[in-house]
PDB file of C-alpha atoms in Angstrom:
ATOM      1  CA  MET A   1      37.162  -7.668 -11.201  1.00 56.00           C
ATOM      2  CA  THR A   2      34.576  -9.467  -9.129  1.00 44.00           C
ATOM      3  CA  GLU A   3      31.001  -9.063  -7.912  1.00 45.00           C
ATOM      4  CA  THR A   4      27.878 -10.764  -6.648  1.00 41.00           C
ATOM      5  CA  ALA A   5      24.372  -9.575  -7.361  1.00 39.00           C
ATOM      6  CA  SER A   6      20.657 -10.016  -7.690  1.00 37.00           C
ATOM      7  CA  THR A   7      17.421  -8.578  -6.405  1.00 36.00           C
ATOM      8  CA  ALA A   8      13.798  -8.691  -7.171  1.00 36.00           C
ATOM      9  CA  PRO A   9      10.614  -7.056  -6.089  1.00 35.00           C
ATOM     10  CA  ARG A  10       8.503  -8.342  -3.302  1.00 35.00           C
ATOM     11  CA  GLU A  11       5.383  -9.782  -4.864  1.00 35.00           C
ATOM     12  CA  PRO A  12       2.224  -9.788  -2.804  1.00 35.00           C
ATOM     13  CA  GLY A  13       0.412 -13.109  -2.834  1.00 36.00           C
ATOM     14  CA  PRO A  14      -3.299 -13.271  -3.505  1.00 34.00           C
ATOM     15  CA  GLY A  15      -5.530 -13.739  -0.477  1.00 35.00           C
ATOM     16  CA  SER A  16      -7.300 -16.978   0.183  1.00 35.00           C
ATOM     17  CA  GLY A  17     -11.023 -16.985  -0.259  1.00 35.00           C
ATOM     18  CA  ALA A  18     -12.064 -20.595   0.346  1.00 33.00           C
ATOM     19  CA  ALA A  19     -15.698 -21.211   1.107  1.00 33.00           C
ATOM     20  CA  SER A  20     -16.969 -23.063   4.139  1.00 32.00           C
ATOM     21  CA  GLY A  21     -20.104 -24.970   4.983  1.00 35.00           C
ATOM     22  CA  THR A  22     -21.578 -28.387   4.576  1.00 32.00           C
ATOM     23  CA  GLY A  23     -22.173 -30.607   1.593  1.00 34.00           C
ATOM     24  CA  PRO A  24     -19.588 -31.608  -1.055  1.00 32.00           C
ATOM     25  CA  GLY A  25     -16.105 -30.457  -0.142  1.00 36.00           C
ATOM     26  CA  THR A  26     -16.833 -30.317   3.596  1.00 35.00           C
ATOM     27  CA  GLY A  27     -15.403 -32.738   6.121  1.00 37.00           C
ATOM     28  CA  SER A  28     -16.866 -33.891   9.407  1.00 34.00           C
ATOM     29  CA  GLY A  29     -17.512 -31.164  11.940  1.00 36.00           C
ATOM     30  CA  GLY A  30     -17.756 -28.563   9.155  1.00 37.00           C
ATOM     31  CA  ASP A  31     -14.060 -28.854   8.175  1.00 38.00           C
ATOM     32  CA  ARG A  32     -13.835 -28.039   4.503  1.00 37.00           C
ATOM     33  CA  VAL A  33     -11.668 -30.282   2.346  1.00 36.00           C
ATOM     34  CA  ARG A  34     -11.009 -29.995  -1.332  1.00 38.00           C
ATOM     35  CA  GLU A  35     -12.287 -32.519  -3.788  1.00 35.00           C
ATOM     36  CA  PRO A  36      -9.764 -34.965  -5.329  1.00 34.00           C
ATOM     37  CA  GLY A  37      -7.635 -33.132  -7.869  1.00 36.00           C
ATOM     38  CA  ASP A  38      -8.158 -29.802  -6.066  1.00 38.00           C
ATOM     39  CA  GLY A  39      -5.094 -30.188  -3.825  1.00 46.00           C
ATOM     40  CA  TRP A  40      -6.700 -31.526  -0.609  1.00 45.00           C
ATOM     41  CA  ALA A  41      -7.944 -34.940   0.360  1.00 49.00           C
ATOM     42  CA  ALA A  42     -10.287 -35.679   3.245  1.00 51.00           C
ATOM     43  CA  ALA A  43      -8.488 -36.054   6.553  1.00 50.00           C
ATOM     44  CA  PRO A  44      -7.992 -39.678   7.595  1.00 52.00           C
ATOM     45  CA  PRO A  45     -10.264 -40.879  10.418  1.00 52.00           C
ATOM     46  CA  TYR A  46      -7.362 -41.166  12.853  1.00 45.00           C
ATOM     47  CA  SER A  47      -6.087 -37.588  12.371  1.00 45.00           C
ATOM     48  CA  LEU A  48      -6.041 -35.041  15.185  1.00 67.00           C
ATOM     49  CA  ALA A  49      -8.242 -32.108  14.175  1.00 75.00           C
ATOM     50  CA  SER A  50      -5.957 -29.415  15.633  1.00 79.00           C
ATOM     51  CA  VAL A  51      -2.856 -30.846  13.952  1.00 82.00           C
ATOM     52  CA  ASP A  52      -4.679 -31.259  10.650  1.00 80.00           C
ATOM     53  CA  ASN A  53      -5.979 -27.673  10.825  1.00 86.00           C
ATOM     54  CA  ALA A  54      -2.518 -26.298  11.590  1.00 86.00           C
ATOM     55  CA  LEU A  55      -1.023 -28.163   8.630  1.00 85.00           C
ATOM     56  CA  ARG A  56      -3.789 -26.888   6.368  1.00 88.00           C
ATOM     57  CA  LEU A  57      -3.052 -23.315   7.431  1.00 90.00           C
ATOM     58  CA  ILE A  58       0.679 -23.808   6.777  1.00 86.00           C
ATOM     59  CA  ARG A  59      -0.140 -25.047   3.299  1.00 84.00           C
ATOM     60  CA  ALA A  60      -2.521 -22.147   2.658  1.00 87.00           C
ATOM     61  CA  LEU A  61       0.146 -19.645   3.753  1.00 84.00           C
ATOM     62  CA  ASP A  62       2.672 -21.334   1.495  1.00 76.00           C
ATOM     63  CA  GLU A  63       0.305 -21.304  -1.497  1.00 76.00           C
ATOM     64  CA  HIS A  64      -1.182 -17.811  -1.177  1.00 77.00           C
ATOM     65  CA  GLY A  65       1.504 -15.699   0.489  1.00 78.00           C
ATOM     66  CA  GLU A  66      -0.847 -14.267   3.128  1.00 83.00           C
ATOM     67  CA  LEU A  67      -3.979 -15.246   5.025  1.00 89.00           C
ATOM     68  CA  ARG A  68      -6.530 -13.231   6.978  1.00 92.00           C
ATOM     69  CA  VAL A  69      -8.108 -14.574  10.149  1.00 93.00           C
ATOM     70  CA  TYR A  70     -11.603 -14.708   8.645  1.00 92.00           C
ATOM     71  CA  GLU A  71     -10.233 -16.547   5.597  1.00 92.00           C
ATOM     72  CA  ALA A  72      -8.555 -19.108   7.866  1.00 92.00           C
ATOM     73  CA  ALA A  73     -11.819 -19.563   9.759  1.00 91.00           C
ATOM     74  CA  GLU A  74     -13.731 -20.103   6.513  1.00 92.00           C
ATOM     75  CA  LEU A  75     -11.104 -22.505   5.185  1.00 90.00           C
ATOM     76  CA  LEU A  76     -11.242 -24.657   8.321  1.00 91.00           C
ATOM     77  CA  GLY A  77     -14.934 -24.199   9.129  1.00 90.00           C
ATOM     78  CA  VAL A  78     -14.154 -23.004  12.655  1.00 91.00           C
ATOM     79  CA  ALA A  79     -14.798 -19.876  14.707  1.00 91.00           C
ATOM     80  CA  ARG A  80     -12.576 -16.881  14.063  1.00 91.00           C
ATOM     81  CA  SER A  81     -11.264 -17.064  17.624  1.00 91.00           C
ATOM     82  CA  THR A  82     -10.108 -20.639  16.970  1.00 91.00           C
ATOM     83  CA  ALA A  83      -8.475 -19.648  13.690  1.00 90.00           C
ATOM     84  CA  HIS A  84      -6.743 -16.744  15.416  1.00 91.00           C
ATOM     85  CA  ARG A  85      -5.334 -19.050  18.126  1.00 91.00           C
ATOM     86  CA  LEU A  86      -4.022 -21.444  15.478  1.00 92.00           C
ATOM     87  CA  LEU A  87      -2.362 -18.649  13.506  1.00 92.00           C
ATOM     88  CA  SER A  88      -0.886 -17.176  16.698  1.00 89.00           C
ATOM     89  CA  THR A  89       0.612 -20.565  17.564  1.00 89.00           C
ATOM     90  CA  LEU A  90       2.107 -20.863  14.065  1.00 89.00           C
ATOM     91  CA  ALA A  91       3.561 -17.365  14.470  1.00 88.00           C
ATOM     92  CA  PHE A  92       5.077 -18.325  17.846  1.00 86.00           C
ATOM     93  CA  ARG A  93       6.783 -21.306  16.175  1.00 83.00           C
ATOM     94  CA  GLY A  94       8.032 -19.237  13.236  1.00 84.00           C
ATOM     95  CA  PHE A  95       5.746 -20.696  10.567  1.00 84.00           C
ATOM     96  CA  ALA A  96       3.737 -17.465  10.248  1.00 88.00           C
ATOM     97  CA  GLU A  97       4.214 -13.757  10.860  1.00 87.00           C
ATOM     98  CA  GLN A  98       1.550 -11.216  11.768  1.00 87.00           C
ATOM     99  CA  ARG A  99       1.624  -8.166   9.522  1.00 77.00           C
ATOM    100  CA  ASP A 100       1.908  -4.895  11.457  1.00 72.00           C
ATOM    101  CA  GLY A 101      -0.459  -5.949  14.252  1.00 73.00           C
ATOM    102  CA  SER A 102      -3.269  -6.564  11.754  1.00 80.00           C
ATOM    103  CA  HIS A 103      -5.387  -9.682  11.193  1.00 83.00           C
ATOM    104  CA  VAL A 104      -3.214 -10.637   8.204  1.00 89.00           C
ATOM    105  CA  TYR A 105      -0.581 -13.372   8.476  1.00 91.00           C
ATOM    106  CA  ARG A 106       2.301 -14.148   6.136  1.00 86.00           C
ATOM    107  CA  PRO A 107       4.666 -17.127   5.854  1.00 85.00           C
ATOM    108  CA  GLY A 108       7.260 -17.056   8.619  1.00 82.00           C
ATOM    109  CA  PRO A 109      11.002 -17.770   8.504  1.00 80.00           C
ATOM    110  CA  ALA A 110      10.554 -21.433   9.447  1.00 77.00           C
ATOM    111  CA  LEU A 111       8.408 -21.927   6.346  1.00 71.00           C
ATOM    112  CA  ALA A 112      10.953 -20.129   4.190  1.00 68.00           C
ATOM    113  CA  GLU A 113      13.757 -22.269   5.621  1.00 67.00           C
ATOM    114  CA  ALA A 114      11.792 -25.407   4.793  1.00 64.00           C
ATOM    115  CA  GLY A 115      11.461 -24.116   1.237  1.00 61.00           C
ATOM    116  CA  LEU A 116      15.203 -23.484   1.054  1.00 55.00           C
ATOM    117  CA  ARG A 117      15.963 -27.023   2.231  1.00 57.00           C
ATOM    118  CA  ALA A 118      13.580 -28.441  -0.358  1.00 54.00           C
ATOM    119  CA  ILE A 119      15.284 -26.452  -3.081  1.00 51.00           C
ATOM    120  CA  SER A 120      18.698 -27.624  -1.955  1.00 55.00           C
ATOM    121  CA  ARG A 121      17.495 -31.214  -2.350  1.00 46.00           C
ATOM    122  CA  LEU A 122      16.349 -30.368  -5.852  1.00 53.00           C
ATOM    123  CA  ASP A 123      19.898 -29.201  -6.555  1.00 78.00           C
ATOM    124  CA  LEU A 124      19.217 -25.668  -7.670  1.00 87.00           C
ATOM    125  CA  ARG A 125      22.539 -25.540  -9.459  1.00 89.00           C
ATOM    126  CA  GLN A 126      21.610 -28.412 -11.731  1.00 90.00           C
ATOM    127  CA  VAL A 127      18.264 -26.810 -12.532  1.00 92.00           C
ATOM    128  CA  ALA A 128      19.745 -23.362 -13.147  1.00 95.00           C
ATOM    129  CA  ARG A 129      22.932 -24.304 -15.001  1.00 94.00           C
ATOM    130  CA  PRO A 130      21.681 -24.217 -18.619  1.00 97.00           C
ATOM    131  CA  HIS A 131      19.853 -20.960 -17.920  1.00 98.00           C
ATOM    132  CA  LEU A 132      23.031 -19.378 -16.523  1.00 98.00           C
ATOM    133  CA  ARG A 133      24.874 -20.282 -19.720  1.00 97.00           C
ATOM    134  CA  ALA A 134      22.111 -18.883 -21.900  1.00 98.00           C
ATOM    135  CA  LEU A 135      21.954 -15.624 -19.936  1.00 98.00           C
ATOM    136  CA  SER A 136      25.730 -15.176 -20.126  1.00 98.00           C
ATOM    137  CA  GLU A 137      25.671 -15.731 -23.883  1.00 97.00           C
ATOM    138  CA  GLU A 138      22.753 -13.317 -24.300  1.00 97.00           C
ATOM    139  CA  THR A 139      24.319 -10.503 -22.267  1.00 97.00           C
ATOM    140  CA  GLY A 140      27.983 -11.218 -22.969  1.00 97.00           C
ATOM    141  CA  GLU A 141      28.700 -10.806 -19.263  1.00 98.00           C
ATOM    142  CA  THR A 142      29.512 -12.922 -16.214  1.00 98.00           C
ATOM    143  CA  VAL A 143      26.460 -14.452 -14.514  1.00 98.00           C
ATOM    144  CA  HIS A 144      26.253 -15.706 -10.926  1.00 97.00           C
ATOM    145  CA  LEU A 145      23.754 -17.810  -8.993  1.00 97.00           C
ATOM    146  CA  VAL A 146      23.602 -16.649  -5.368  1.00 96.00           C
ATOM    147  CA  VAL A 147      21.856 -17.855  -2.210  1.00 93.00           C
ATOM    148  CA  LEU A 148      21.413 -16.114   1.130  1.00 93.00           C
ATOM    149  CA  GLU A 149      23.497 -17.488   3.995  1.00 89.00           C
ATOM    150  CA  GLY A 150      22.730 -15.568   7.174  1.00 90.00           C
ATOM    151  CA  ASN A 151      23.320 -11.958   6.107  1.00 93.00           C
ATOM    152  CA  GLY A 152      25.813 -13.063   3.479  1.00 94.00           C
ATOM    153  CA  ALA A 153      25.458 -13.789  -0.219  1.00 95.00           C
ATOM    154  CA  ARG A 154      27.083 -17.086  -1.199  1.00 92.00           C
ATOM    155  CA  PHE A 155      28.016 -17.573  -4.844  1.00 94.00           C
ATOM    156  CA  VAL A 156      27.104 -21.164  -5.626  1.00 91.00           C
ATOM    157  CA  ASP A 157      27.520 -21.226  -9.410  1.00 94.00           C
ATOM    158  CA  GLY A 158      28.281 -19.005 -12.344  1.00 96.00           C
ATOM    159  CA  VAL A 159      29.331 -18.645 -15.975  1.00 97.00           C
ATOM    160  CA  GLU A 160      32.196 -16.298 -16.806  1.00 97.00           C
ATOM    161  CA  SER A 161      32.113 -13.860 -19.691  1.00 97.00           C
ATOM    162  CA  THR A 162      34.444 -14.573 -22.617  1.00 96.00           C
ATOM    163  CA  GLN A 163      35.262 -10.888 -23.167  1.00 96.00           C
ATOM    164  CA  PRO A 164      38.879  -9.821 -22.554  1.00 95.00           C
ATOM    165  CA  LEU A 165      37.815  -7.342 -19.868  1.00 95.00           C
ATOM    166  CA  ARG A 166      35.364  -9.152 -17.597  1.00 96.00           C
ATOM    167  CA  VAL A 167      34.282  -9.849 -14.038  1.00 96.00           C
ATOM    168  CA  GLY A 168      35.773 -13.079 -12.714  1.00 94.00           C
ATOM    169  CA  LEU A 169      33.845 -15.918 -11.106  1.00 94.00           C
ATOM    170  CA  ARG A 170      33.395 -15.896  -7.319  1.00 93.00           C
ATOM    171  CA  ILE A 171      31.983 -19.392  -6.831  1.00 92.00           C
ATOM    172  CA  GLY A 172      32.236 -20.439  -3.183  1.00 90.00           C
ATOM    173  CA  MET A 173      32.742 -16.900  -1.858  1.00 93.00           C
ATOM    174  CA  VAL A 174      30.463 -15.245   0.698  1.00 93.00           C
ATOM    175  CA  LEU A 175      30.112 -11.445   0.600  1.00 95.00           C
ATOM    176  CA  PRO A 176      27.831  -9.177   2.641  1.00 95.00           C
ATOM    177  CA  ALA A 177      24.389  -9.473   1.076  1.00 96.00           C
ATOM    178  CA  HIS A 178      23.750  -5.722   1.298  1.00 97.00           C
ATOM    179  CA  ALA A 179      26.912  -5.087  -0.747  1.00 96.00           C
ATOM    180  CA  THR A 180      25.870  -7.230  -3.723  1.00 97.00           C
ATOM    181  CA  ALA A 181      23.127  -6.975  -6.309  1.00 98.00           C
ATOM    182  CA  ALA A 182      22.045 -10.572  -5.839  1.00 98.00           C
ATOM    183  CA  GLY A 183      22.037 -10.298  -2.075  1.00 97.00           C
ATOM    184  CA  LYS A 184      19.950  -7.136  -2.198  1.00 98.00           C
ATOM    185  CA  ALA A 185      17.487  -8.845  -4.534  1.00 98.00           C
ATOM    186  CA  ILE A 186      16.882 -11.608  -1.987  1.00 97.00           C
ATOM    187  CA  LEU A 187      16.754  -9.220   0.976  1.00 97.00           C
ATOM    188  CA  ALA A 188      14.157  -7.072  -0.804  1.00 97.00           C
ATOM    189  CA  ALA A 189      11.930 -10.128  -1.205  1.00 96.00           C
ATOM    190  CA  LEU A 190      11.917 -10.812   2.560  1.00 95.00           C
ATOM    191  CA  PRO A 191       9.682  -9.178   5.195  1.00 93.00           C
ATOM    192  CA  PRO A 192      11.413  -6.044   6.587  1.00 93.00           C
ATOM    193  CA  GLU A 193      11.456  -7.427  10.138  1.00 93.00           C
ATOM    194  CA  GLN A 194      13.283 -10.541   8.922  1.00 93.00           C
ATOM    195  CA  VAL A 195      15.915  -8.350   7.266  1.00 94.00           C
ATOM    196  CA  ARG A 196      16.401  -6.423  10.512  1.00 92.00           C
ATOM    197  CA  ASP A 197      16.909  -9.666  12.417  1.00 92.00           C
ATOM    198  CA  LEU A 198      19.789 -10.569  10.079  1.00 92.00           C
ATOM    199  CA  TYR A 199      21.856  -7.588  11.263  1.00 92.00           C
ATOM    200  CA  PRO A 200      22.134  -7.662  15.067  1.00 88.00           C
ATOM    201  CA  ARG A 201      25.687  -6.239  15.040  1.00 86.00           C
ATOM    202  CA  GLY A 202      25.699  -3.607  12.312  1.00 86.00           C
ATOM    203  CA  MET A 203      26.955  -3.637   8.747  1.00 90.00           C
ATOM    204  CA  GLN A 204      30.215  -4.746   7.152  1.00 91.00           C
ATOM    205  CA  THR A 205      31.590  -2.463   4.441  1.00 93.00           C
ATOM    206  CA  LEU A 206      33.793  -3.457   1.492  1.00 94.00           C
ATOM    207  CA  THR A 207      34.238  -0.154  -0.369  1.00 95.00           C
ATOM    208  CA  ASP A 208      33.464   3.518   0.141  1.00 95.00           C
ATOM    209  CA  ARG A 209      30.140   2.924  -1.641  1.00 95.00           C
ATOM    210  CA  THR A 210      28.892   0.044   0.521  1.00 96.00           C
ATOM    211  CA  LEU A 211      25.690   0.797   2.452  1.00 96.00           C
ATOM    212  CA  ARG A 212      26.781   1.484   6.034  1.00 95.00           C
ATOM    213  CA  THR A 213      23.705   1.428   8.274  1.00 95.00           C
ATOM    214  CA  LEU A 214      20.527  -0.604   8.588  1.00 95.00           C
ATOM    215  CA  PRO A 215      18.311   2.450   7.820  1.00 95.00           C
ATOM    216  CA  ASP A 216      20.369   2.962   4.639  1.00 95.00           C
ATOM    217  CA  VAL A 217      19.758  -0.664   3.671  1.00 96.00           C
ATOM    218  CA  GLU A 218      16.041  -0.452   4.399  1.00 96.00           C
ATOM    219  CA  ARG A 219      15.641   2.693   2.294  1.00 96.00           C
ATOM    220  CA  HIS A 220      17.639   1.108  -0.519  1.00 97.00           C
ATOM    221  CA  LEU A 221      15.557  -2.086  -0.474  1.00 97.00           C
ATOM    222  CA  THR A 222      12.399  -0.013  -0.812  1.00 96.00           C
ATOM    223  CA  GLY A 223      13.810   1.275  -4.096  1.00 97.00           C
ATOM    224  CA  VAL A 224      14.690  -2.271  -5.157  1.00 97.00           C
ATOM    225  CA  VAL A 225      11.112  -3.388  -4.612  1.00 97.00           C
ATOM    226  CA  ARG A 226       9.860  -0.435  -6.632  1.00 96.00           C
ATOM    227  CA  ALA A 227      12.277  -1.029  -9.521  1.00 97.00           C
ATOM    228  CA  GLY A 228      11.911  -4.808  -9.590  1.00 97.00           C
ATOM    229  CA  TYR A 229      15.654  -5.398  -9.602  1.00 98.00           C
ATOM    230  CA  ALA A 230      18.759  -4.562  -7.565  1.00 98.00           C
ATOM    231  CA  THR A 231      21.954  -2.857  -8.640  1.00 97.00           C
ATOM    232  CA  ASN A 232      25.487  -2.706  -7.327  1.00 96.00           C
ATOM    233  CA  HIS A 233      27.740   0.133  -8.418  1.00 96.00           C
ATOM    234  CA  GLY A 234      31.162  -0.386  -6.882  1.00 96.00           C
ATOM    235  CA  GLU A 235      29.726  -1.533  -3.550  1.00 96.00           C
ATOM    236  CA  SER A 236      31.503  -4.890  -3.366  1.00 94.00           C
ATOM    237  CA  ALA A 237      34.477  -4.116  -5.611  1.00 94.00           C
ATOM    238  CA  ASP A 238      35.675  -0.947  -7.269  1.00 92.00           C
ATOM    239  CA  ASP A 239      34.884  -0.489 -10.968  1.00 93.00           C
ATOM    240  CA  VAL A 240      32.348  -3.349 -10.991  1.00 96.00           C
ATOM    241  CA  SER A 241      28.609  -2.994 -11.549  1.00 97.00           C
ATOM    242  CA  ALA A 242      25.898  -5.620 -11.393  1.00 98.00           C
ATOM    243  CA  VAL A 243      22.162  -6.151 -11.737  1.00 98.00           C
ATOM    244  CA  GLY A 244      20.334  -8.733  -9.606  1.00 98.00           C
ATOM    245  CA  VAL A 245      16.904 -10.368  -9.687  1.00 98.00           C
ATOM    246  CA  VAL A 246      15.415 -12.762  -7.143  1.00 98.00           C
ATOM    247  CA  ILE A 247      14.484 -16.366  -7.945  1.00 96.00           C
ATOM    248  CA  ARG A 248      11.359 -17.771  -6.298  1.00 94.00           C
ATOM    249  CA  ASN A 249      10.340 -21.394  -6.053  1.00 89.00           C
ATOM    250  CA  PRO A 250       6.922 -22.483  -7.401  1.00 88.00           C
ATOM    251  CA  ALA A 251       5.401 -21.598  -4.001  1.00 86.00           C
ATOM    252  CA  ARG A 252       6.695 -18.002  -4.460  1.00 90.00           C
ATOM    253  CA  VAL A 253       9.296 -18.304  -1.666  1.00 91.00           C
ATOM    254  CA  PRO A 254      12.542 -16.425  -2.479  1.00 94.00           C
ATOM    255  CA  VAL A 255      15.296 -19.029  -2.664  1.00 92.00           C
ATOM    256  CA  ALA A 256      18.156 -17.482  -4.635  1.00 95.00           C
ATOM    257  CA  ALA A 257      19.072 -14.700  -7.033  1.00 97.00           C
ATOM    258  CA  LEU A 258      20.689 -14.151 -10.401  1.00 98.00           C
ATOM    259  CA  ALA A 259      23.249 -11.445 -11.039  1.00 98.00           C
ATOM    260  CA  VAL A 260      24.822 -10.134 -14.208  1.00 98.00           C
ATOM    261  CA  ALA A 261      28.141  -8.470 -13.409  1.00 97.00           C
ATOM    262  CA  ALA A 262      30.321  -6.371 -15.707  1.00 97.00           C
ATOM    263  CA  PRO A 263      33.014  -3.692 -15.683  1.00 97.00           C
ATOM    264  CA  ALA A 264      31.337  -0.442 -14.651  1.00 95.00           C
ATOM    265  CA  GLU A 265      32.221   1.213 -17.963  1.00 95.00           C
ATOM    266  CA  ARG A 266      30.168  -1.425 -19.806  1.00 95.00           C
ATOM    267  CA  LEU A 267      27.127  -1.530 -17.516  1.00 95.00           C
ATOM    268  CA  GLN A 268      25.956   2.039 -17.820  1.00 93.00           C
ATOM    269  CA  PRO A 269      22.545   3.227 -16.478  1.00 93.00           C
ATOM    270  CA  ALA A 270      20.930   3.193 -19.934  1.00 95.00           C
ATOM    271  CA  ARG A 271      21.733  -0.525 -20.345  1.00 96.00           C
ATOM    272  CA  ILE A 272      20.563  -1.678 -16.908  1.00 97.00           C
ATOM    273  CA  PRO A 273      16.765  -1.926 -17.548  1.00 97.00           C
ATOM    274  CA  LEU A 274      17.328  -4.119 -20.626  1.00 97.00           C
ATOM    275  CA  VAL A 275      19.680  -6.394 -18.681  1.00 98.00           C
ATOM    276  CA  ALA A 276      17.114  -6.579 -15.851  1.00 98.00           C
ATOM    277  CA  ILE A 277      14.404  -7.704 -18.292  1.00 98.00           C
ATOM    278  CA  ARG A 278      16.632 -10.516 -19.530  1.00 98.00           C
ATOM    279  CA  ILE A 279      17.447 -11.598 -15.971  1.00 98.00           C
ATOM    280  CA  HIS A 280      13.736 -11.643 -15.079  1.00 98.00           C
ATOM    281  CA  ARG A 281      13.043 -13.940 -18.028  1.00 98.00           C
ATOM    282  CA  THR A 282      15.791 -16.276 -16.870  1.00 98.00           C
ATOM    283  CA  SER A 283      14.520 -16.192 -13.282  1.00 97.00           C
ATOM    284  CA  HIS A 284      11.019 -17.185 -14.414  1.00 97.00           C
ATOM    285  CA  ALA A 285      12.475 -19.974 -16.572  1.00 96.00           C
ATOM    286  CA  ILE A 286      14.358 -21.380 -13.575  1.00 95.00           C
ATOM    287  CA  THR A 287      11.201 -21.266 -11.444  1.00 94.00           C
ATOM    288  CA  ASP A 288       9.318 -23.150 -14.152  1.00 93.00           C
ATOM    289  CA  ALA A 289      12.140 -25.716 -14.359  1.00 91.00           C
ATOM    290  CA  MET A 290      11.808 -26.433 -10.626  1.00 85.00           C
ATOM    291  CA  THR A 291       8.428 -28.057 -11.272  1.00 74.00           C
ATOM    292  CA  VAL A 292       9.986 -30.592 -13.666  1.00 58.00           C
ATOM    293  CA  PRO A 293      11.635 -33.739 -12.188  1.00 54.00           C
ATOM    294  CA  HIS A 294      15.417 -33.805 -12.664  1.00 49.00           C
TER     295      HIS A 294
END
């Protein structure tokens, strides 16, 4: 028996509401900067204002999850038209995405990729390893750590159950993300348009239960967001079930997922919510551990 899993709800980030003006906390030309200890330092005298403003917007997007044009203007102390041009440029370069033609911008794929590279340098496996062991002991089942690789779910680490009938480890394997609980958990945490871009040539199926079309996947991910976790019932391997929850880094970027996988007869619907709660606790513990030097 084998499986990969994990999914988590998309969590909206709070909007930015930084004040603008002159006086303490405001740089030259009305550019607001935060006081020491508040995250921002005054821009050096040799900095280029446009570059500095763009970097400040990237950081604000990363911290808050979304940013409105008027909030960007207030943050930078510039006209809304200037803020809109800056955000449009960031969107063109992939560092931001405009939400449904509105004046709201979210982090773009380039920002998410930067977060993924940072996490890889942290060695996510080293950070997560003790938590994988604890989760496996708590549930009695096989646990996997999974990252998104294109539209695939790569199993990068895991702890195998000690029960006689168990799901085996799949470390190093890549399975279609939409066929695994962990992969679905990560996909559900991404903007819908980014998910669509991952499937330019249709869907690969592994069993009769695998989701077969992009509309099927999109409808399913809506349910994942609502539930707060993803499930896999025989979609990657017959007679295997799994529950998946996304892992976010401290900046709230989805970087991986956890999955608990078990023989279908042992992971019945009544047990799934309790398992999901335990996976969420482990996911939060891993996020907290990312802030500690290793």
